[in-house]
Amino acid sequence: MVNIKEFAKREVKLVGGHRLCAGCPAPTIGKLALMAADKEVIVSSATGCLEVSTTIYPYSAWKVPWMHTAFENTAANIAGVETAVKVLNRKGIIKKDFRYLCIAGDGGTYDIGLQALSGAIERGHKFLYVCYDNESYSNTGIQRSSATPLFANTTTDPVGDIRKGKQELRKNFTEIMVAHNMKYIAQAALSNIQDMIMKLEKGYKATDHTAAFINIFSPCIPGWGIHDGDAVMLSKIAVDTCFWPLYEVEDGQYKLNYNPEESGKKIPIIEFLKLQSRFRHLLDPKNADLIAEFQKDVDDRWDKLKKKCGIRTDLV
Amino acid sequence: MLSKQEISTGAQARGGSSEDFNTGSWRALRPIIDTSKCIHCMLCYLYCPDNAVCIIKESAKQNGNPEVTGVDLKHCKGCSICSQVCPVHCIKMIPEEEAKKVDKKD
Ligand code: SF4
Ligand code: SF4
């Protein structure tokens, strides 16, 4: 268990004065990701809310070496940096060991950055990749991404008389990462902060051997239509509805870190949907079947995950 | 092909310089921390997206543990995450206009 008071003594390296929306949890995720590192960190960010808003010229909120080039290549960037440091060390020009961190949204991870990420992992580069998943292209005005859930209203999948928001299922990106056979892959949420810090620490350690990946739930204030202060509370509901299960895969072994069914805390998906205006149309009694369809998708994914974690699904 | 000297280094900015920028003017609600009730658990400090909760890292009063001292009004955007995560409910959000009136009186 992480000692929060001791953890708080570490230096903060993603500071205030950035221009992210009030209440956006992405900078909290970035801040904690930097604090969790056991060595100095070099960061690469993909285009996205966090990148744009923390580095509005001539300001930067990052107190670490940080770089951005484009949307699609954050993992390629870090692969280059990691290799350069290796060569400089071998030539004796520097004598220093770093940790490498990529931080990107779902657009830069699930969609646009996927091939660079997949390639960098396969080539054996050693970096921690953190995705803050806000389930849309928020920075450019809430367009759908492959992380956007079923029936969510976005500017490219608006709700109309016939189509009720996004028609396609969300990509299960964490599982795509598991298929890359890294030492450590995890899913985390801010509501379970100690679990999240533990995962970040494990993620860095795993980069002694391979790349590592952590997917972190990151509610978007304007995109999802929620109140400024609700990101942490909504994360908790996402976890308790099993929409965003907390689990990790270490050396191929699945482990569920928190099972809301066991503690009797599992709640129906409507509790998650009803708090967000992007799902407002689902509350119309005419659309009750859509909620049932949504619930079925959540249950299917949850059952599959439980099986992988060795938990019997016939007992509940 | 460009030689090494000709490759642009791109735009650069001083690390942490965003702290010079005032985002406190965004605030519609202001967090008021009742430090007499605070148990200095550090949750508000760690969760604050704008790094606007002020602490003393090694406080003698807290036996070397960190102590919450207040809010950095230059950066606090008034999101109220701190108030929501506080386990002892000792952070109240009050309208900024009211808070400003009190500021003037003091
Ligand atoms: S209101 Fe928001 S920005 Fe202000 S101190 Fe609290 S968490 Fe930080
Ligand atoms: S969350 Fe509340 S109790 Fe904990 S340090 Fe902040 S003000 Fe104090």
Tab-separated table of C-alpha atoms and ligand atoms in Angstrom:
chain	number	residue	atom	x	y	z
A	1	MET	CA	0.000	0.000	0.000
A	2	VAL	CA	1.314	3.429	-0.956
A	3	ASN	CA	1.843	5.841	1.938
A	4	ILE	CA	0.005	8.913	0.658
A	5	LYS	CA	1.599	11.375	3.077
A	6	GLU	CA	5.100	10.230	2.160
A	7	PHE	CA	4.158	10.260	-1.519
A	8	ALA	CA	2.959	13.872	-1.202
A	9	LYS	CA	6.483	14.935	-0.206
A	10	ARG	CA	7.798	14.175	-3.680
A	11	GLU	CA	8.337	17.069	-6.052
A	12	VAL	CA	5.461	18.079	-8.329
A	13	LYS	CA	6.714	18.336	-11.892
A	14	LEU	CA	3.526	19.248	-13.722
A	15	VAL	CA	2.557	22.595	-12.243
A	16	GLY	CA	-0.397	25.001	-12.342
A	17	GLY	CA	-1.129	27.848	-14.730
A	18	HIS	CA	-1.936	25.465	-17.591
A	19	ARG	CA	-5.114	26.079	-19.550
A	20	LEU	CA	-6.961	22.757	-19.191
A	21	CYS	CA	-10.646	23.047	-18.262
A	22	ALA	CA	-11.433	23.551	-14.583
A	23	GLY	CA	-11.817	20.093	-13.073
A	24	CYS	CA	-10.170	18.169	-15.914
A	25	PRO	CA	-8.377	15.225	-14.308
A	26	ALA	CA	-5.776	14.817	-17.086
A	27	PRO	CA	-3.199	17.046	-15.338
A	28	THR	CA	-3.736	15.139	-12.092
A	29	ILE	CA	-2.960	11.927	-13.970
A	30	GLY	CA	0.151	13.548	-15.457
A	31	LYS	CA	1.244	14.933	-12.094
A	32	LEU	CA	0.883	11.570	-10.339
A	33	ALA	CA	2.581	9.755	-13.231
A	34	LEU	CA	5.642	11.975	-12.801
A	35	MET	CA	5.622	11.727	-8.999
A	36	ALA	CA	5.528	7.926	-9.179
A	37	ALA	CA	8.816	7.675	-11.073
A	38	ASP	CA	11.822	6.249	-9.249
A	39	LYS	CA	14.328	8.012	-11.541
A	40	GLU	CA	14.419	11.204	-13.592
A	41	VAL	CA	11.856	11.062	-16.381
A	42	ILE	CA	11.853	12.161	-20.017
A	43	VAL	CA	8.358	12.684	-21.397
A	44	SER	CA	6.821	12.622	-24.844
A	45	SER	CA	3.216	13.706	-25.380
A	46	ALA	CA	0.950	13.154	-28.335
A	47	THR	CA	-1.242	15.957	-29.588
A	48	GLY	CA	-4.195	16.243	-27.259
A	49	CYS	CA	-5.770	18.335	-24.524
A	50	LEU	CA	-2.941	17.778	-22.083
A	51	GLU	CA	-0.242	18.573	-24.634
A	52	VAL	CA	-1.900	21.674	-26.072
A	53	SER	CA	-3.033	23.220	-22.811
A	54	THR	CA	0.154	22.667	-20.806
A	55	THR	CA	2.435	24.135	-23.448
A	56	ILE	CA	0.780	27.266	-24.808
A	57	TYR	CA	3.757	29.233	-26.099
A	58	PRO	CA	5.794	30.733	-24.416
A	59	TYR	CA	4.720	28.799	-21.319
A	60	SER	CA	5.238	25.230	-20.199
A	61	ALA	CA	3.803	23.477	-17.159
A	62	TRP	CA	6.384	20.655	-17.335
A	63	LYS	CA	9.424	20.673	-15.084
A	64	VAL	CA	10.964	17.683	-16.834
A	65	PRO	CA	12.477	17.227	-20.316
A	66	TRP	CA	9.360	17.064	-22.454
A	67	MET	CA	8.758	16.873	-26.168
A	68	HIS	CA	5.964	16.879	-28.655
A	69	THR	CA	6.139	16.523	-32.390
A	70	ALA	CA	2.876	15.182	-33.770
A	71	PHE	CA	-0.307	13.282	-33.039
A	72	GLU	CA	0.669	9.877	-34.365
A	73	ASN	CA	4.223	9.387	-33.179
A	74	THR	CA	4.592	9.869	-29.445
A	75	ALA	CA	5.874	6.309	-28.986
A	76	ALA	CA	8.273	6.735	-31.925
A	77	ASN	CA	9.572	9.923	-30.272
A	78	ILE	CA	10.287	8.196	-27.011
A	79	ALA	CA	11.854	5.235	-28.815
A	80	GLY	CA	14.280	7.681	-30.442
A	81	VAL	CA	15.046	9.420	-27.161
A	82	GLU	CA	15.592	6.138	-25.358
A	83	THR	CA	17.934	4.917	-28.085
A	84	ALA	CA	19.844	8.212	-28.142
A	85	VAL	CA	20.425	8.048	-24.382
A	86	LYS	CA	21.617	4.461	-24.743
A	87	VAL	CA	24.139	5.471	-27.410
A	88	LEU	CA	25.330	8.520	-25.453
A	89	ASN	CA	25.899	6.299	-22.432
A	90	ARG	CA	27.750	3.714	-24.502
A	91	LYS	CA	30.017	6.413	-25.957
A	92	GLY	CA	30.673	7.731	-22.468
A	93	ILE	CA	29.256	11.177	-23.287
A	94	ILE	CA	26.736	10.937	-20.455
A	95	LYS	CA	26.456	8.577	-17.531
A	96	LYS	CA	22.834	8.567	-16.620
A	97	ASP	CA	19.826	6.341	-16.493
A	98	PHE	CA	16.296	7.669	-17.059
A	99	ARG	CA	12.716	6.517	-17.094
A	100	TYR	CA	10.717	7.253	-20.233
A	101	LEU	CA	7.075	8.243	-20.196
A	102	CYS	CA	4.592	8.696	-23.026
A	103	ILE	CA	1.368	10.363	-22.093
A	104	ALA	CA	-1.452	10.675	-24.595
A	105	GLY	CA	-5.210	10.732	-24.840
A	106	ASP	CA	-7.343	8.053	-26.438
A	107	GLY	CA	-7.191	9.737	-29.840
A	108	GLY	CA	-3.399	9.597	-29.812
A	109	THR	CA	-3.445	6.055	-28.446
A	110	TYR	CA	-6.459	4.002	-29.600
A	111	ASP	CA	-6.533	5.554	-33.072
A	112	ILE	CA	-3.809	7.773	-34.447
A	113	GLY	CA	-0.822	6.636	-32.381
A	114	LEU	CA	-1.523	2.911	-32.463
A	115	GLN	CA	0.959	1.789	-35.101
A	116	ALA	CA	3.829	3.841	-33.625
A	117	LEU	CA	3.025	2.428	-30.191
A	118	SER	CA	2.676	-1.148	-31.376
A	119	GLY	CA	5.936	-0.875	-33.321
A	120	ALA	CA	7.914	0.651	-30.461
A	121	ILE	CA	6.756	-2.090	-28.080
A	122	GLU	CA	7.584	-4.837	-30.568
A	123	ARG	CA	11.074	-3.403	-31.163
A	124	GLY	CA	11.740	-3.712	-27.449
A	125	HIS	CA	11.950	-0.058	-26.446
A	126	LYS	CA	11.559	0.378	-22.719
A	127	PHE	CA	9.051	3.062	-21.790
A	128	LEU	CA	5.894	3.512	-19.792
A	129	TYR	CA	2.871	4.547	-21.852
A	130	VAL	CA	0.010	6.204	-19.989
A	131	CYS	CA	-3.244	6.813	-21.833
A	132	TYR	CA	-5.675	9.242	-20.208
A	133	ASP	CA	-8.869	7.985	-21.762
A	134	ASN	CA	-11.485	10.723	-22.084
A	135	GLU	CA	-13.328	8.762	-24.759
A	136	SER	CA	-13.281	11.369	-27.530
A	137	TYR	CA	-11.213	13.927	-29.415
A	138	SER	CA	-11.919	16.532	-26.772
A	139	ASN	CA	-9.258	19.033	-27.715
A	140	THR	CA	-10.703	19.596	-31.182
A	141	GLY	CA	-14.349	19.721	-30.096
A	142	ILE	CA	-15.551	16.288	-28.937
A	143	GLN	CA	-15.421	14.174	-32.067
A	144	ARG	CA	-15.911	10.436	-31.715
A	145	SER	CA	-12.879	8.185	-31.274
A	146	SER	CA	-12.685	4.411	-31.106
A	147	ALA	CA	-12.772	4.827	-27.307
A	148	THR	CA	-16.151	6.563	-27.390
A	149	PRO	CA	-18.821	4.320	-25.857
A	150	LEU	CA	-21.951	3.105	-27.578
A	151	PHE	CA	-24.745	5.715	-27.959
A	152	ALA	CA	-22.650	8.647	-26.719
A	153	ASN	CA	-23.436	11.974	-28.308
A	154	THR	CA	-20.420	13.538	-30.041
A	155	THR	CA	-20.146	16.277	-32.647
A	156	THR	CA	-19.466	13.692	-35.361
A	157	ASP	CA	-22.117	11.238	-34.109
A	158	PRO	CA	-24.847	13.592	-32.981
A	159	VAL	CA	-28.103	12.264	-31.615
A	160	GLY	CA	-30.955	12.609	-34.110
A	161	ASP	CA	-34.335	11.068	-34.762
A	162	ILE	CA	-32.867	7.938	-36.290
A	163	ARG	CA	-29.317	7.525	-35.029
A	164	LYS	CA	-28.932	7.738	-31.268
A	165	GLY	CA	-25.290	8.739	-30.949
A	166	LYS	CA	-22.395	6.432	-31.711
A	167	GLN	CA	-23.506	3.127	-33.197
A	168	GLU	CA	-20.313	1.151	-32.734
A	169	LEU	CA	-18.857	-0.565	-29.677
A	170	ARG	CA	-15.838	0.867	-27.878
A	171	LYS	CA	-12.482	-0.693	-28.735
A	172	ASN	CA	-11.039	-2.778	-25.932
A	173	PHE	CA	-7.639	-1.178	-26.097
A	174	THR	CA	-6.155	-2.568	-22.899
A	175	GLU	CA	-6.622	-6.057	-24.372
A	176	ILE	CA	-4.805	-5.003	-27.545
A	177	MET	CA	-1.927	-4.015	-25.315
A	178	VAL	CA	-2.067	-7.336	-23.470
A	179	ALA	CA	-1.581	-9.061	-26.836
A	180	HIS	CA	1.830	-7.341	-27.088
A	181	ASN	CA	3.230	-9.506	-24.284
A	182	MET	CA	4.661	-6.723	-22.174
A	183	LYS	CA	5.718	-7.288	-18.595
A	184	TYR	CA	3.010	-5.006	-17.212
A	185	ILE	CA	-0.360	-3.742	-18.438
A	186	ALA	CA	-3.033	-2.202	-16.229
A	187	GLN	CA	-6.252	-0.278	-16.073
A	188	ALA	CA	-6.659	2.359	-13.344
A	189	ALA	CA	-8.985	5.118	-12.158
A	190	LEU	CA	-8.493	8.224	-10.038
A	191	SER	CA	-11.139	7.149	-7.554
A	192	ASN	CA	-8.751	4.400	-6.432
A	193	ILE	CA	-5.709	6.601	-6.061
A	194	GLN	CA	-3.500	4.205	-4.118
A	195	ASP	CA	-4.143	1.461	-6.639
A	196	MET	CA	-3.343	3.914	-9.426
A	197	ILE	CA	-0.049	5.047	-7.872
A	198	MET	CA	0.908	1.422	-7.204
A	199	LYS	CA	0.281	0.641	-10.877
A	200	LEU	CA	2.337	3.591	-12.066
A	201	GLU	CA	5.226	2.500	-9.844
A	202	LYS	CA	4.962	-1.079	-11.094
A	203	GLY	CA	4.787	0.214	-14.659
A	204	TYR	CA	8.081	2.078	-14.345
A	205	LYS	CA	9.791	-0.937	-12.748
A	206	ALA	CA	8.547	-3.164	-15.578
A	207	THR	CA	10.379	-0.910	-18.036
A	208	ASP	CA	13.613	-2.479	-16.809
A	209	HIS	CA	12.522	-5.350	-19.073
A	210	THR	CA	9.914	-4.276	-21.647
A	211	ALA	CA	7.548	-1.422	-22.376
A	212	ALA	CA	4.539	-1.073	-20.056
A	213	PHE	CA	1.048	0.322	-20.554
A	214	ILE	CA	-1.515	1.852	-18.203
A	215	ASN	CA	-4.968	2.983	-19.307
A	216	ILE	CA	-6.490	5.589	-16.975
A	217	PHE	CA	-10.111	6.694	-16.989
A	218	SER	CA	-10.308	10.473	-17.457
A	219	PRO	CA	-13.785	12.078	-17.471
A	220	CYS	CA	-14.101	15.115	-19.778
A	221	ILE	CA	-16.047	18.036	-18.308
A	222	PRO	CA	-17.529	19.657	-21.461
A	223	GLY	CA	-17.385	16.523	-23.623
A	224	TRP	CA	-19.375	14.318	-21.306
A	225	GLY	CA	-21.511	17.119	-19.914
A	226	ILE	CA	-20.628	16.789	-16.234
A	227	HIS	CA	-20.012	19.260	-13.408
A	228	ASP	CA	-16.514	20.662	-12.878
A	229	GLY	CA	-15.846	18.782	-9.658
A	230	ASP	CA	-17.262	15.396	-10.670
A	231	ALA	CA	-14.341	13.596	-12.317
A	232	VAL	CA	-13.318	11.568	-9.279
A	233	MET	CA	-16.885	10.691	-8.251
A	234	LEU	CA	-17.708	9.612	-11.808
A	235	SER	CA	-14.570	7.471	-11.915
A	236	LYS	CA	-15.840	5.647	-8.856
A	237	ILE	CA	-19.189	5.003	-10.519
A	238	ALA	CA	-17.453	3.782	-13.679
A	239	VAL	CA	-15.570	1.279	-11.542
A	240	ASP	CA	-18.618	0.213	-9.515
A	241	THR	CA	-20.763	-0.321	-12.625
A	242	CYS	CA	-17.937	-2.471	-14.079
A	243	PHE	CA	-17.775	-0.098	-17.037
A	244	TRP	CA	-14.120	0.487	-16.147
A	245	PRO	CA	-12.792	-2.511	-14.236
A	246	LEU	CA	-9.531	-2.142	-12.325
A	247	TYR	CA	-7.163	-4.912	-13.307
A	248	GLU	CA	-3.571	-5.630	-14.160
A	249	VAL	CA	-1.720	-8.178	-16.243
A	250	GLU	CA	1.714	-8.961	-14.907
A	251	ASP	CA	3.868	-11.443	-16.839
A	252	GLY	CA	0.699	-12.628	-18.565
A	253	GLN	CA	-1.192	-13.205	-15.295
A	254	TYR	CA	-4.500	-11.387	-15.013
A	255	LYS	CA	-5.501	-9.956	-11.661
A	256	LEU	CA	-8.669	-8.102	-10.733
A	257	ASN	CA	-7.686	-5.379	-8.253
A	258	TYR	CA	-11.191	-4.580	-7.151
A	259	ASN	CA	-14.371	-6.566	-7.558
A	260	PRO	CA	-17.502	-4.522	-6.815
A	261	GLU	CA	-19.588	-7.721	-6.905
A	262	GLU	CA	-17.674	-9.185	-3.999
A	263	SER	CA	-18.317	-6.170	-1.790
A	264	GLY	CA	-21.935	-5.899	-2.941
A	265	LYS	CA	-21.229	-2.508	-4.502
A	266	LYS	CA	-21.974	-3.327	-8.132
A	267	ILE	CA	-24.561	-0.937	-9.546
A	268	PRO	CA	-26.443	-0.885	-12.870
A	269	ILE	CA	-25.017	1.099	-15.773
A	270	ILE	CA	-27.857	3.614	-15.677
A	271	GLU	CA	-26.191	5.135	-12.588
A	272	PHE	CA	-23.214	5.960	-14.788
A	273	LEU	CA	-25.190	7.106	-17.831
A	274	LYS	CA	-27.661	9.380	-16.056
A	275	LEU	CA	-24.951	11.740	-14.776
A	276	GLN	CA	-23.709	12.710	-18.231
A	277	SER	CA	-25.457	14.850	-20.793
A	278	ARG	CA	-23.838	12.904	-23.661
A	279	PHE	CA	-26.209	10.067	-22.697
A	280	ARG	CA	-29.221	12.254	-21.887
A	281	HIS	CA	-31.290	10.815	-24.769
A	282	LEU	CA	-31.072	7.364	-23.173
A	283	LEU	CA	-33.225	8.527	-20.265
A	284	ASP	CA	-36.198	8.883	-22.619
A	285	PRO	CA	-38.483	5.899	-21.771
A	286	LYS	CA	-38.634	5.148	-25.503
A	287	ASN	CA	-34.945	4.304	-25.403
A	288	ALA	CA	-35.045	1.798	-22.547
A	289	ASP	CA	-33.956	-0.944	-24.950
A	290	LEU	CA	-30.780	1.002	-25.691
A	291	ILE	CA	-29.882	1.042	-21.999
A	292	ALA	CA	-30.447	-2.721	-21.920
A	293	GLU	CA	-28.138	-3.098	-24.917
A	294	PHE	CA	-25.505	-0.972	-23.188
A	295	GLN	CA	-25.802	-3.019	-20.006
A	296	LYS	CA	-25.415	-6.228	-21.988
A	297	ASP	CA	-22.166	-5.005	-23.518
A	298	VAL	CA	-20.828	-4.043	-20.073
A	299	ASP	CA	-21.822	-7.450	-18.654
A	300	ASP	CA	-20.276	-9.349	-21.573
A	301	ARG	CA	-16.952	-7.571	-21.171
A	302	TRP	CA	-17.026	-7.980	-17.394
A	303	ASP	CA	-17.727	-11.726	-17.639
A	304	LYS	CA	-14.903	-12.216	-20.133
A	305	LEU	CA	-12.528	-10.334	-17.875
A	306	LYS	CA	-13.555	-12.301	-14.797
A	307	LYS	CA	-12.848	-15.540	-16.633
A	308	LYS	CA	-9.392	-14.310	-17.542
A	309	CYS	CA	-8.830	-13.384	-13.893
A	310	GLY	CA	-9.884	-16.878	-12.829
A	311	ILE	CA	-13.112	-15.775	-11.176
A	312	ARG	CA	-16.118	-18.022	-11.680
A	313	THR	CA	-18.980	-16.273	-13.402
A	314	ASP	CA	-21.684	-18.829	-12.634
A	315	LEU	CA	-21.872	-18.005	-8.929
A	316	VAL	CA	-23.131	-14.443	-9.054
B	1	MET	CA	19.924	17.117	-46.362
B	2	LEU	CA	20.256	19.523	-43.485
B	3	SER	CA	23.420	19.443	-41.438
B	4	LYS	CA	23.156	19.020	-37.691
B	5	GLN	CA	23.549	22.760	-37.121
B	6	GLU	CA	20.722	23.612	-39.454
B	7	ILE	CA	18.090	21.379	-37.852
B	8	SER	CA	15.660	23.547	-35.967
B	9	THR	CA	15.282	22.804	-32.279
B	10	GLY	CA	11.604	23.738	-32.496
B	11	ALA	CA	9.786	25.961	-30.040
B	12	GLN	CA	11.099	25.850	-26.502
B	13	ALA	CA	9.759	27.162	-23.226
B	14	ARG	CA	11.175	27.364	-19.715
B	15	GLY	CA	9.989	24.405	-17.623
B	16	GLY	CA	7.310	25.335	-15.138
B	17	SER	CA	6.883	28.846	-16.597
B	18	SER	CA	3.093	28.374	-16.766
B	19	GLU	CA	3.101	29.315	-13.080
B	20	ASP	CA	3.551	32.924	-14.236
B	21	PHE	CA	0.113	32.716	-15.821
B	22	ASN	CA	-2.965	33.611	-13.820
B	23	THR	CA	-5.795	31.080	-14.122
B	24	GLY	CA	-7.347	32.227	-10.844
B	25	SER	CA	-9.513	34.678	-12.785
B	26	TRP	CA	-11.504	31.712	-14.152
B	27	ARG	CA	-12.853	30.942	-10.717
B	28	ALA	CA	-16.579	31.277	-9.963
B	29	LEU	CA	-16.347	29.379	-6.665
B	30	ARG	CA	-13.579	29.643	-4.119
B	31	PRO	CA	-12.490	26.780	-1.844
B	32	ILE	CA	-12.214	27.726	1.813
B	33	ILE	CA	-10.313	25.161	3.871
B	34	ASP	CA	-11.117	24.869	7.552
B	35	THR	CA	-7.619	23.936	8.663
B	36	SER	CA	-8.798	23.313	12.211
B	37	LYS	CA	-10.825	20.312	10.989
B	38	CYS	CA	-8.313	19.199	8.334
B	39	ILE	CA	-6.626	15.869	9.019
B	40	HIS	CA	-3.863	16.614	6.473
B	41	CYS	CA	-4.518	13.448	4.514
B	42	MET	CA	-3.144	15.104	1.331
B	43	LEU	CA	-5.961	13.934	-0.912
B	44	CYS	CA	-6.960	17.467	-1.965
B	45	TYR	CA	-3.302	18.245	-2.640
B	46	LEU	CA	-2.751	15.193	-4.828
B	47	TYR	CA	-6.057	15.452	-6.684
B	48	CYS	CA	-5.954	19.181	-7.449
B	49	PRO	CA	-5.458	19.401	-11.231
B	50	ASP	CA	-3.996	22.888	-10.914
B	51	ASN	CA	-1.611	22.144	-8.119
B	52	ALA	CA	-3.278	24.927	-6.160
B	53	VAL	CA	-3.470	23.410	-2.679
B	54	CYS	CA	-0.538	24.780	-0.672
B	55	ILE	CA	1.341	22.545	1.732
B	56	ILE	CA	4.392	22.528	3.946
B	57	LYS	CA	6.101	19.266	3.051
B	58	GLU	CA	7.749	18.533	6.381
B	59	SER	CA	5.776	20.303	9.030
B	60	ALA	CA	6.935	20.277	12.638
B	61	LYS	CA	3.278	20.622	13.678
B	62	GLN	CA	2.490	17.400	11.832
B	63	ASN	CA	5.496	15.477	13.172
B	64	GLY	CA	7.372	15.780	9.908
B	65	ASN	CA	4.346	14.909	7.781
B	66	PRO	CA	2.925	17.384	5.267
B	67	GLU	CA	0.477	20.068	6.357
B	68	VAL	CA	-2.185	21.820	4.248
B	69	THR	CA	-1.967	25.594	4.665
B	70	GLY	CA	-4.360	27.077	2.108
B	71	VAL	CA	-5.107	27.648	-1.558
B	72	ASP	CA	-3.006	29.322	-4.243
B	73	LEU	CA	-5.587	31.754	-5.633
B	74	LYS	CA	-3.454	32.629	-8.640
B	75	HIS	CA	-3.936	29.136	-10.069
B	76	CYS	CA	-7.087	27.687	-8.452
B	77	LYS	CA	-9.859	27.486	-11.067
B	78	GLY	CA	-12.539	26.693	-8.506
B	79	CYS	CA	-13.381	23.226	-9.845
B	80	SER	CA	-14.266	21.895	-6.356
B	81	ILE	CA	-12.537	18.528	-6.765
B	82	CYS	CA	-10.711	19.231	-3.480
B	83	SER	CA	-14.017	19.802	-1.729
B	84	GLN	CA	-15.512	16.573	-3.138
B	85	VAL	CA	-12.579	14.327	-2.217
B	86	CYS	CA	-12.045	15.663	1.317
B	87	PRO	CA	-12.935	12.804	3.678
B	88	VAL	CA	-13.839	15.114	6.579
B	89	HIS	CA	-15.711	17.677	4.438
B	90	CYS	CA	-13.673	20.615	5.601
B	91	ILE	CA	-13.461	22.428	2.247
B	92	LYS	CA	-16.421	24.689	1.489
B	93	MET	CA	-16.959	26.256	-1.929
B	94	ILE	CA	-18.295	29.811	-1.728
B	95	PRO	CA	-19.132	32.225	-4.570
B	96	GLU	CA	-16.026	34.128	-5.621
B	97	GLU	CA	-17.883	37.454	-5.466
B	98	GLU	CA	-18.692	36.901	-1.797
B	99	ALA	CA	-15.143	35.869	-1.071
B	100	LYS	CA	-13.893	39.047	-2.755
B	101	LYS	CA	-16.116	41.185	-0.534
B	102	VAL	CA	-14.590	39.552	2.524
B	103	ASP	CA	-11.106	40.117	1.027
B	104	LYS	CA	-11.830	43.847	0.764
B	105	LYS	CA	-12.993	44.162	4.366
B	106	ASP	CA	-9.870	42.458	5.714
C	1	SF4	S1	-11.094	24.160	-6.423
C	1	SF4	FE1	-10.048	22.840	-7.929
C	1	SF4	S2	-8.324	24.108	-8.640
C	1	SF4	FE2	-9.055	25.033	-6.720
C	1	SF4	S3	-7.794	24.103	-5.115
C	1	SF4	FE3	-9.668	22.872	-5.278
C	1	SF4	S4	-9.110	21.191	-6.685
C	1	SF4	FE4	-7.579	22.830	-6.941
C	2	SF4	S1	-8.655	16.519	1.812
C	2	SF4	FE1	-9.514	17.612	3.563
C	2	SF4	S2	-8.633	16.610	5.365
C	2	SF4	FE2	-7.423	15.949	3.601
C	2	SF4	S3	-5.718	17.418	3.568
C	2	SF4	FE3	-7.294	18.250	2.220
C	2	SF4	S4	-8.511	19.622	3.504
C	2	SF4	FE4	-7.294	18.336	4.847
